[in-house]
Short mmCIF file of C-alpha atoms in Angstrom, two decimals:
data_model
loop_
_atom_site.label_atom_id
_atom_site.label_comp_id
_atom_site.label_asym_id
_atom_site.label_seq_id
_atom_site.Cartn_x
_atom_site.Cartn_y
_atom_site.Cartn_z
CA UNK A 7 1.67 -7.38 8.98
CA UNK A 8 2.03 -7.85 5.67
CA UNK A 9 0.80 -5.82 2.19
CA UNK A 10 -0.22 -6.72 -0.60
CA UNK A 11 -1.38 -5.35 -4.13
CA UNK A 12 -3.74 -5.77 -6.95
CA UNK A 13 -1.60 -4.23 -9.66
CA UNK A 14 -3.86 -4.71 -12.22
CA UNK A 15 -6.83 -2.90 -10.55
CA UNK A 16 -4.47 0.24 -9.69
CA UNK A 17 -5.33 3.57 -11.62
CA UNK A 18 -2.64 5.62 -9.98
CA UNK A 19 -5.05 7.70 -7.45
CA UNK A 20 -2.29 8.39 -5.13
CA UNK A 21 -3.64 8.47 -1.75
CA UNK A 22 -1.49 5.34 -0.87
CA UNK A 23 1.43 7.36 -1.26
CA UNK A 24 0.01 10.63 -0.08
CA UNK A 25 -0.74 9.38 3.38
CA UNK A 26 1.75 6.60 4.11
CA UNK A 27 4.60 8.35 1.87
CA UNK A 28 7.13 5.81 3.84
CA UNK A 29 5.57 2.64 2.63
CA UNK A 30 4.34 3.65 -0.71
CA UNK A 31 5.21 5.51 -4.09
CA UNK A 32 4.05 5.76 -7.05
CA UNK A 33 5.68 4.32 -11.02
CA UNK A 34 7.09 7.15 -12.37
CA UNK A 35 6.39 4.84 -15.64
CA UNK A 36 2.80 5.09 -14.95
CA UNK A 37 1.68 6.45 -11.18
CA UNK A 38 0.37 2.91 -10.11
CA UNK A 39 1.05 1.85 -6.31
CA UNK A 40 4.89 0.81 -5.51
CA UNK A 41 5.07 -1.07 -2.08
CA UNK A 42 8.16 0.60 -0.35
CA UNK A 43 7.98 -2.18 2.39
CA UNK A 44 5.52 -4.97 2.67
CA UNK A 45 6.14 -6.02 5.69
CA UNK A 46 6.89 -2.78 7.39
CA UNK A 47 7.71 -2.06 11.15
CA UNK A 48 4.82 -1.77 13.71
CA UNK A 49 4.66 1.91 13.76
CA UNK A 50 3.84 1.90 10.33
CA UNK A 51 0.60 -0.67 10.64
CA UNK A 52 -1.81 2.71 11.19
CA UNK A 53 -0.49 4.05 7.71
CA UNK A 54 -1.01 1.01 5.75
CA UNK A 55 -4.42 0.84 7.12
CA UNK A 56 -4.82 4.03 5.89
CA UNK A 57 -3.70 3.66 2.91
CA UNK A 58 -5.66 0.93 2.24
CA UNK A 59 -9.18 2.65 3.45
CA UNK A 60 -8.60 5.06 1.62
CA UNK A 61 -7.40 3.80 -1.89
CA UNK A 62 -10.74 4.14 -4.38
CA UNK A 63 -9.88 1.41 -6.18
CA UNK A 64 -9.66 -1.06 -3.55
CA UNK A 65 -6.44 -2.39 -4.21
CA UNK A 66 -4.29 -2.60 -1.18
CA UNK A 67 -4.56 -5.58 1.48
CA UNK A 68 -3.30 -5.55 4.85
CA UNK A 69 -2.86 -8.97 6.50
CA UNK A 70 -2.55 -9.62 10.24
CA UNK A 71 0.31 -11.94 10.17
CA UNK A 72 1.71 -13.34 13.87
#
């Protein structure tokens, strides 16, 4: 798996970091999304799913890598 980000589409929401806290975080500069791990470990896949559902602005891809 691997994450990525549309920085310039992030408005800071925080429900990235909210409900995968060990794969995301938030700019202290200015609350947008901070990937803690973009290619994180398998038994974080469900979180970065989540995140991603759940992010009103759209802005987090997951990719299915082999």
């Amino acid at each position: 798996m691997r994450i990525r980000i549309d920085h310039d589409r992030c408005r800071g929401a925080g429900q990235c970091a909210l409900n995968a806290p060990d794969l995301f975080d938030q700019s202290d500069d200015d609350g947008t999304v901070v990937v803690l791990d973009d290619r994180p470990p398998p038994e974080l896949h469900d979180g970065a799913r989540l995140a991603a559902a759940l992010c009103p602005n759209a802005v987090i891809t997951v990719l299915d890598e082999p």
